[in-house]
């Protein structure tokens, strides 16, 4: 009865009502993960489960039993930033920063999906791997809203990391 | 949220047996059910997690495809066979929700998802016959941009919000169900009900039945298909109107045509009248125009969604013109 969070096994919360987002923030004090809408509409709560991006506000913590959760805290090590974090700073990919952990977790998984050839709704030819374009990245990141409107910087940051193949 | 217990089923028969028990509900990805529990619309006492089985996509002996109920929406859209033989399905799924939600959402959960009517989702302040039978419908005379223009009733004008189901309807998909009397199969187009006087009864699923999978018939040779979704923003929004179509054309005539709409009715709307009018007839804009007029003859648009009638007709006409062009 445990979840692995950023490489460490932790016991499940007793109350199955607790969402993964609440468990991370209130139970484990991993407050990098943010809760915006709490209803699936904004992406601020995005984390990775077994490498896949999901919304922690609509995931019950018990659903993640036996699985590996990675949060924004698990992407960097100490002061060594993840390449996406560096790029977000370089491209002004945020203002208030509230959406940023969700954006970066989503982008991490998105780059892997793109590398694996997963299509998106703007992919012209479904029989081939999608091209690496701003349009593709914009569509694939549309599940993460930014109230500050930093989307152009966000797309530029992700595109740069994708082109460098550094993520 | 009311207190509940959570457990995982490991087989379909185990889940079906549990589904028959009072207060028990199946949990797929939770993207709809968890949200509705938090909003106080759903109050299960026990959640049975059904994501641990029915996870495969397999070829059927007849050359079709059997998609397990627990296959995630993202895996379905990305599956090589689906992309090659049923691109309409990939396209429709990819226009739905966000990548995160598609990673969580299951095929069965998508079929069973409930309406996005805001009055349904608001137990504190709104009346809804779907939530509390007989209580009234605050959508009538309210904000109806996302509501039905076809098949509604005075009791309910909610729409079924799924994109995936529109593609499944146009692809002639069949649902595989398992219940106390064993397995049975039902065409997807006959699974969702119109509201009538009983809008709380949304599907033909019987007590103790679960969806184990969706079967697609073999793809037709030379079939062209496409999906078009019109929404309030370019991505991450529900359909105002969507349309999916599959056609084959021989000598300028429709040899086969299957057409379905989303966002306009209580169920994914299979346009059987338009199909019947067009099948074997000339594949021309005039014939399409006449058939669509027939399909929508009984449409009852409201003040807030009257735009959907011309929008649905124009979207379907444009989509079919595009597909006819591809077959030329
Ligand atoms: C912000 C947001 C935006 C969205 N946008 C779109 C969109 O644009 N287009 C679209 O199509 N959808 C959209 N969706 C809806 C989404 O597609 C559904 O929530 C999802 O498909 C439901 O699947 P699930 O596995 O999470 O279901 P759950 O929430 O787990 O369950 C939904 C229902 O299915 C029942 N159920 C689950 N499994 C079975 C089974 N095997 N047999 C019988 N019953 C079962 C459950 O008991 C429950 O009643 C959106 C959702 C959100 C939150
Ligand atoms: S907080 Fe989870 S999507 Fe907004
Ligand atoms: S930086 Fe403020 S919400 Fe995105």
XYZ file of C-alpha atoms and ligand atoms in Angstrom:
556
model
C 0.000 0.000 0.000
C 2.504 2.612 -1.161
C 3.237 5.105 -3.926
C 6.718 5.973 -5.124
C 7.106 9.714 -5.259
C 10.249 11.146 -6.823
C 12.010 7.850 -6.098
C 10.899 7.493 -2.476
C 8.197 5.091 -1.334
C 5.525 6.708 0.783
C 2.487 5.124 2.445
C -0.901 5.864 0.890
C -3.195 8.350 2.610
C -5.910 6.647 4.664
C -8.780 8.610 3.155
C -9.467 7.537 -0.446
C -11.131 10.898 -1.053
C -7.751 12.610 -1.073
C -6.670 13.630 -4.568
C -3.084 13.093 -5.597
C -2.678 16.896 -5.752
C -3.877 17.304 -2.150
C -1.743 14.406 -1.017
C 1.387 15.874 -2.609
C 0.807 19.368 -1.244
C -0.839 18.841 2.142
C 0.362 15.342 2.978
C 3.937 15.500 1.697
C 4.531 19.278 1.539
C 5.604 18.994 -2.079
C 4.047 22.348 -2.893
C 5.611 22.700 -6.345
C 2.502 21.035 -7.752
C -0.212 23.690 -7.936
C -3.990 23.478 -7.796
C -5.679 25.988 -10.087
C -9.199 24.981 -11.074
C -9.380 21.605 -9.306
C -11.609 20.338 -12.133
C -9.349 19.368 -15.011
C -9.516 22.686 -16.806
C -6.093 24.295 -16.387
C -3.218 21.814 -16.135
C -1.518 23.524 -13.156
C -1.599 20.226 -11.258
C 0.152 18.200 -13.991
C 2.527 15.493 -12.719
C 3.940 12.334 -14.275
C 2.716 8.860 -13.364
C 4.976 6.130 -14.756
C 6.306 8.822 -17.093
C 2.897 9.852 -18.464
C 1.508 13.322 -17.861
C -1.741 13.334 -15.898
C -3.818 15.754 -13.822
C -3.250 15.208 -10.118
C -6.459 17.073 -9.217
C -8.607 14.425 -10.947
C -6.480 11.492 -9.763
C -7.296 9.949 -6.419
C -4.062 9.233 -4.547
C -5.185 5.608 -4.144
C -5.336 5.243 -7.939
C -1.563 5.791 -7.985
C -0.856 2.923 -5.599
C 2.100 0.868 -6.799
C 3.051 3.458 -9.401
C 5.815 6.038 -9.768
C 4.901 9.681 -9.480
C 7.304 12.413 -10.573
C 6.618 16.023 -9.587
C 8.465 19.214 -10.479
C 10.618 18.624 -7.365
C 11.783 15.362 -8.922
C 12.847 16.883 -12.231
C 15.732 19.017 -10.983
C 18.433 17.980 -8.572
C 19.169 20.688 -6.051
C 20.257 23.859 -7.834
C 20.950 21.993 -11.075
C 17.986 22.968 -13.144
C 16.303 20.780 -15.741
C 16.983 22.012 -19.307
C 13.331 23.032 -19.601
C 13.614 25.113 -16.439
C 16.698 26.864 -17.860
C 14.892 27.509 -21.126
C 11.766 28.876 -19.402
C 14.000 31.418 -17.624
C 15.853 32.306 -20.841
C 12.630 32.831 -22.821
C 10.485 34.528 -20.141
C 8.221 31.497 -20.111
C 6.414 32.781 -17.005
C 5.414 35.816 -15.003
C 3.796 34.842 -11.702
C 5.024 31.254 -12.040
C 1.840 29.592 -10.851
C 1.341 27.495 -13.971
C 5.058 26.802 -14.460
C 5.514 23.495 -12.590
C 2.564 22.049 -14.510
C 3.878 23.471 -17.791
C 7.303 21.934 -17.244
C 6.009 18.534 -16.160
C 3.682 18.522 -19.179
C 6.474 19.603 -21.531
C 8.786 16.847 -20.271
C 6.255 14.171 -21.191
C 5.232 15.997 -24.371
C 8.772 15.906 -25.755
C 8.924 12.169 -25.166
C 5.519 11.687 -26.858
C 6.769 13.682 -29.837
C 9.978 11.634 -29.982
C 7.919 8.438 -29.888
C 5.903 9.638 -32.880
C 2.554 10.162 -31.148
C 0.197 12.219 -33.312
C -1.706 15.349 -32.274
C -4.861 16.863 -33.740
C -2.808 19.199 -35.959
C -0.600 16.425 -37.355
C -1.277 16.384 -41.101
C -0.211 12.853 -41.935
C -1.054 10.280 -39.264
C 1.179 7.667 -40.871
C 4.365 9.609 -40.142
C 5.966 11.048 -37.026
C 4.781 14.620 -36.472
C 7.182 17.413 -37.439
C 8.759 19.529 -34.737
C 6.962 22.853 -35.176
C 5.630 25.610 -32.939
C 2.116 24.700 -34.114
C 2.554 21.090 -32.930
C 3.922 22.212 -29.577
C 1.159 24.772 -29.095
C -1.520 22.129 -29.689
C 0.195 19.561 -27.492
C 0.563 22.093 -24.661
C -3.021 23.353 -24.914
C -3.947 21.520 -21.710
C -1.824 23.974 -19.705
C -3.288 27.451 -19.388
C -1.267 30.471 -18.280
C -3.233 33.279 -16.700
C -0.308 35.627 -17.260
C -0.325 34.933 -20.974
C 3.292 33.772 -21.162
C 2.374 31.216 -23.819
C 4.685 32.595 -26.524
C 7.708 32.368 -24.218
C 6.620 28.901 -23.116
C 6.408 27.640 -26.708
C 9.764 29.234 -27.584
C 11.421 27.638 -24.544
C 10.068 24.180 -25.324
C 10.923 24.476 -29.017
C 14.510 25.350 -28.156
C 14.883 22.369 -25.824
C 13.254 20.104 -28.399
C 15.611 21.305 -31.129
C 18.630 20.776 -28.910
C 17.285 17.334 -28.004
C 18.359 18.147 -24.482
C 15.327 17.085 -22.462
C -17.128 14.495 -1.355
C -18.963 11.762 0.544
C -16.821 9.023 2.088
C -16.358 5.915 -0.039
C -14.212 2.827 -0.227
C -11.950 2.050 -3.146
C -10.866 -1.246 -4.569
C -9.453 -2.666 -7.749
C -11.133 -5.359 -9.808
C -8.788 -7.691 -11.627
C -11.209 -9.300 -14.096
C -14.310 -8.254 -16.022
C -16.599 -10.818 -14.291
C -15.399 -9.579 -10.904
C -16.153 -5.975 -11.906
C -19.576 -6.912 -13.296
C -20.469 -8.731 -10.075
C -19.412 -5.681 -8.055
C -21.299 -3.296 -10.361
C -24.522 -5.076 -9.428
C -24.144 -4.196 -5.747
C -25.935 -1.127 -4.336
C -23.841 2.055 -4.162
C -21.053 0.594 -6.291
C -19.671 2.487 -9.278
C -16.964 1.678 -11.774
C -13.961 3.974 -11.914
C -11.997 4.352 -15.138
C -9.593 7.264 -15.343
C -11.839 9.251 -13.020
C -11.713 12.381 -15.173
C -15.489 12.633 -15.158
C -16.564 10.663 -12.095
C -14.092 12.167 -9.603
C -15.030 15.653 -10.802
C -18.767 14.941 -10.400
C -18.201 13.447 -6.939
C -16.364 16.592 -5.889
C -19.231 18.702 -7.249
C -21.755 16.659 -5.245
C -23.487 15.252 -8.337
C -22.388 11.643 -7.836
C -22.279 9.879 -4.454
C -20.930 6.344 -4.816
C -20.257 4.352 -1.663
C -17.715 2.078 -3.317
C -15.504 2.719 -6.314
C -14.380 -0.291 -8.315
C -11.262 0.578 -10.296
C -11.606 -1.137 -13.689
C -8.367 0.019 -15.313
C -6.501 -3.228 -14.567
C -8.005 -5.431 -17.314
C -9.469 -5.124 -20.861
C -6.395 -3.121 -21.854
C -5.657 -4.641 -25.272
C -6.326 -3.612 -28.849
C -6.578 -6.799 -30.936
C -7.462 -7.829 -34.480
C -10.731 -9.784 -34.676
C -10.990 -12.954 -36.783
C -13.188 -11.020 -39.231
C -10.516 -8.373 -39.823
C -11.938 -5.735 -37.499
C -10.469 -4.363 -34.297
C -11.480 -5.053 -30.700
C -10.557 -2.240 -28.322
C -10.581 -3.038 -24.609
C -12.733 -0.844 -22.387
C -9.750 0.205 -20.273
C -7.574 1.312 -23.199
C -6.603 4.930 -22.566
C -7.791 7.516 -25.065
C -4.194 8.518 -25.893
C -3.157 4.904 -26.581
C -6.199 4.436 -28.803
C -5.439 7.530 -30.891
C -1.764 6.592 -31.259
C -2.290 2.908 -32.125
C -0.710 2.184 -35.546
C -3.684 0.153 -36.812
C -6.189 2.770 -35.726
C -4.166 5.527 -37.390
C -3.913 3.535 -40.608
C -7.359 1.928 -40.916
C -9.605 4.158 -38.807
C -8.007 7.637 -38.953
C -11.415 9.174 -38.206
C -11.229 7.643 -34.739
C -7.695 8.894 -34.062
C -8.673 12.354 -35.272
C -11.815 12.554 -33.148
C -10.073 11.369 -29.980
C -7.173 13.772 -30.528
C -9.548 16.756 -30.682
C -10.942 15.861 -27.258
C -9.826 17.328 -23.923
C -6.046 17.639 -23.373
C -3.098 15.261 -23.601
C -3.164 14.817 -19.820
C -6.857 13.938 -19.784
C -6.493 11.594 -22.774
C -3.729 9.768 -20.881
C -6.164 9.176 -18.016
C -9.502 8.682 -19.791
C -10.547 5.155 -20.762
C -12.604 4.100 -23.766
C -15.475 2.806 -21.586
C -15.394 5.933 -19.420
C -15.537 8.093 -22.518
C -18.656 6.276 -23.751
C -20.249 6.594 -20.291
C -19.232 10.183 -19.572
C -22.083 12.412 -18.494
C -23.283 15.667 -19.974
C -21.385 18.939 -19.468
C -24.670 20.842 -18.934
C -23.727 23.422 -16.287
C -27.108 23.097 -14.575
C -26.548 19.355 -14.179
C -23.172 20.033 -12.574
C -24.540 22.561 -10.085
C -26.550 20.816 -7.351
C -26.389 23.831 -5.035
C -28.235 26.273 -7.265
C -29.862 24.551 -10.245
C -32.737 22.223 -10.937
C -32.025 19.252 -13.164
C -34.270 16.309 -14.076
C -31.237 14.221 -14.807
C -29.808 14.704 -11.329
C -33.099 14.739 -9.430
C -35.878 13.222 -11.548
C -38.972 15.435 -11.607
C -37.247 18.495 -10.154
C -37.302 20.611 -13.319
C -34.780 21.825 -15.880
C -33.081 25.177 -15.443
C -31.420 24.898 -18.838
C -34.781 25.663 -20.474
C -34.694 29.419 -20.844
C -31.128 29.481 -19.511
C -27.710 29.434 -21.150
C -28.167 26.944 -23.974
C -25.089 27.398 -26.161
C -24.003 23.812 -25.470
C -27.462 22.266 -25.558
C -29.382 20.068 -27.960
C -31.157 21.057 -31.155
C -32.300 17.514 -31.981
C -34.041 14.867 -29.904
C -34.491 17.005 -26.770
C -37.599 17.000 -24.579
C -39.291 19.407 -22.205
C -37.572 17.463 -19.424
C -34.008 17.742 -20.748
C -31.985 19.402 -23.507
C -28.546 18.204 -22.435
C -25.988 16.931 -24.967
C -23.616 13.991 -24.918
C -20.196 15.609 -25.060
C -17.995 12.880 -26.508
C -15.935 13.320 -29.671
C -14.816 9.683 -29.686
C -18.411 8.423 -29.781
C -19.202 10.471 -32.899
C -16.398 8.661 -34.713
C -17.511 5.296 -33.295
C -21.058 5.942 -34.499
C -19.857 6.786 -38.014
C -17.625 3.700 -37.976
C -20.561 1.418 -37.083
C -18.896 0.303 -33.863
C -20.403 -2.288 -31.530
C -20.124 -2.226 -27.754
C -19.303 -5.431 -25.900
C -21.081 -5.678 -22.568
C -20.856 -8.189 -19.745
C -23.593 -8.618 -17.152
C -25.442 -11.074 -14.913
C -26.857 -12.829 -18.009
C -23.485 -13.114 -19.695
C -22.017 -11.117 -22.558
C -24.004 -9.254 -25.211
C -23.257 -6.792 -27.972
C -25.074 -3.605 -28.926
C -24.413 -1.116 -31.748
C -22.967 2.071 -30.293
C -25.634 4.090 -32.133
C -28.324 2.301 -30.107
C -26.567 2.528 -26.746
C -27.295 6.115 -25.677
C -30.929 7.082 -25.142
C -32.893 10.214 -25.931
C -34.085 12.001 -22.782
C -37.889 11.797 -23.131
C -39.463 11.835 -19.653
C -36.566 9.936 -18.122
C -33.377 11.915 -18.776
C -31.697 10.195 -15.804
C -31.690 6.967 -17.829
C -28.880 7.725 -20.237
C -27.875 4.399 -21.781
C -29.089 0.862 -22.382
C -26.599 -0.485 -19.825
C -28.487 -2.757 -17.414
C -27.802 -2.964 -13.684
C -24.701 -5.055 -13.137
C -23.494 -4.645 -16.710
C -20.127 -3.245 -17.684
C -18.543 -2.272 -20.977
C -15.684 -4.638 -21.759
C -14.783 -3.323 -25.203
C -15.671 -1.689 -28.493
C -15.493 -3.558 -31.787
C -14.848 -1.899 -35.131
C -15.907 -3.708 -38.314
C -13.210 -4.245 -40.955
C -12.379 -1.028 -42.822
C -14.116 -0.706 -46.201
C -11.795 -0.649 -49.200
C -11.325 2.864 -50.582
C -13.203 4.397 -47.671
C -12.551 8.097 -47.055
C -13.304 9.518 -43.636
C -12.823 12.718 -41.673
C -13.825 14.507 -38.500
C -14.562 18.178 -38.114
C -15.057 19.884 -34.760
C -16.247 23.448 -34.267
C -15.600 24.969 -30.854
C -15.188 28.231 -28.995
C -11.399 28.020 -28.977
C -8.933 26.170 -31.157
C -8.092 23.448 -28.641
C -9.097 22.033 -25.232
C -12.793 22.814 -25.584
C -15.934 20.766 -26.044
C -17.658 20.730 -29.429
C -20.369 23.217 -30.259
C -20.944 21.023 -33.281
C -18.878 18.161 -34.595
C -19.328 15.844 -37.525
C -17.725 12.583 -38.561
C -18.235 10.844 -41.887
C -17.102 7.741 -43.795
C -17.881 7.390 -47.476
C -17.063 5.234 -50.458
C -17.899 6.557 -53.922
C -18.278 4.494 -57.093
C -19.011 6.058 -60.492
C -19.985 9.320 -58.862
C -22.467 7.661 -56.494
C -22.284 7.018 -52.764
C -21.718 3.266 -52.429
C -21.619 3.747 -48.651
C -22.111 6.763 -46.441
C -22.144 6.979 -42.673
C -22.590 10.302 -40.973
C -22.728 11.272 -37.297
C -22.915 14.510 -35.324
C -21.732 15.543 -31.867
C -22.692 18.444 -29.617
C -26.268 18.659 -30.871
C -28.179 15.884 -29.090
C -28.484 13.730 -25.987
C -26.599 11.034 -27.825
C -23.998 10.840 -30.575
C -26.362 11.539 -33.472
C -26.221 9.025 -36.296
C -27.772 10.784 -39.294
C -29.724 7.771 -40.529
C -32.233 9.807 -42.569
C -29.536 11.641 -44.492
C -27.650 8.388 -44.990
C -30.726 6.631 -46.396
C -31.413 9.544 -48.731
C -27.853 9.565 -50.040
C -26.925 5.882 -50.215
C -26.643 4.696 -53.846
C -27.485 8.213 -55.047
C -25.284 10.788 -56.764
C -22.435 12.220 -54.700
C -23.251 15.846 -55.450
C -23.544 18.993 -53.287
C -27.240 19.282 -54.220
C -28.023 15.766 -53.016
C -26.070 16.363 -49.814
C -27.886 19.644 -49.207
C -31.288 17.992 -49.609
C -30.363 15.064 -47.368
C -29.128 17.352 -44.599
C -32.310 19.381 -44.802
C -34.238 16.169 -44.264
C -32.041 15.131 -41.354
C -32.631 18.391 -39.541
C -36.320 18.749 -40.448
C -37.334 18.160 -36.838
C -34.617 20.245 -35.229
C -35.866 22.454 -32.395
C -33.195 25.079 -31.824
C -33.490 27.474 -28.892
C -32.625 31.157 -28.665
C -29.175 30.406 -27.317
C -28.221 27.730 -29.824
C -30.096 28.549 -33.042
C -26.685 29.064 -34.692
C -26.068 25.329 -34.407
C -28.581 24.397 -37.068
C -26.870 26.198 -39.985
C -23.482 25.412 -38.460
C -24.169 21.664 -38.339
C -25.517 21.632 -41.881
C -22.678 23.708 -43.282
C -20.033 21.691 -41.439
C -21.428 18.414 -42.738
C -21.788 19.758 -46.283
C -18.191 21.023 -46.266
C -16.876 17.773 -44.816
C -18.691 15.652 -47.392
C -17.566 17.941 -50.225
C -13.988 17.485 -49.024
C -14.364 13.692 -48.912
C -16.054 13.516 -52.316
C -13.154 15.584 -53.682
C -10.684 13.080 -52.229
C -12.396 10.201 -54.017
C -12.440 11.944 -57.409
C -11.485 19.772 -18.720
C -12.054 18.635 -19.534
C -12.203 18.776 -20.898
C -12.717 17.727 -21.662
N -12.866 17.905 -23.010
C -13.405 16.890 -23.756
C -13.594 17.036 -25.156
O -13.262 18.067 -25.741
N -14.141 15.996 -25.834
C -14.514 14.842 -25.215
O -14.979 13.935 -25.886
N -14.346 14.676 -23.896
C -13.806 15.673 -23.160
N -13.671 15.511 -21.814
C -14.289 14.356 -21.169
C -13.411 13.146 -21.107
O -13.264 12.616 -22.410
C -14.091 12.140 -20.177
O -14.070 12.679 -18.873
C -13.410 10.809 -20.173
O -13.440 10.227 -21.451
C -14.047 9.857 -19.173
O -13.272 8.673 -19.098
P -12.735 8.144 -17.675
O -12.078 6.844 -17.919
O -11.935 9.179 -16.990
O -14.136 7.924 -16.959
P -14.520 7.961 -15.416
O -14.615 9.357 -14.964
O -13.671 7.039 -14.646
O -15.987 7.339 -15.518
C -17.022 7.937 -16.262
C -18.257 7.066 -16.159
O -18.033 5.816 -16.809
C -18.371 4.740 -15.949
N -17.518 3.617 -16.340
C -16.156 3.571 -16.339
N -15.717 2.404 -16.833
C -16.818 1.680 -17.154
C -17.019 0.378 -17.718
N -16.001 -0.428 -18.036
N -18.286 -0.037 -17.925
C -19.334 0.758 -17.609
N -19.202 1.991 -17.066
C -17.961 2.449 -16.850
C -18.142 5.290 -14.578
O -18.860 4.574 -13.592
C -18.630 6.718 -14.729
O -20.004 6.784 -14.621
C -13.101 16.520 -21.032
C -12.943 16.376 -19.665
C -12.425 17.405 -18.911
C -12.261 17.219 -17.427
S -5.918 22.085 -10.983
Fe -5.917 20.244 -12.082
S -6.409 20.907 -14.052
Fe -6.650 22.750 -12.945
S 3.044 32.468 -15.286
Fe 1.319 33.185 -14.224
S -0.117 31.689 -14.737
Fe 1.466 31.214 -16.071
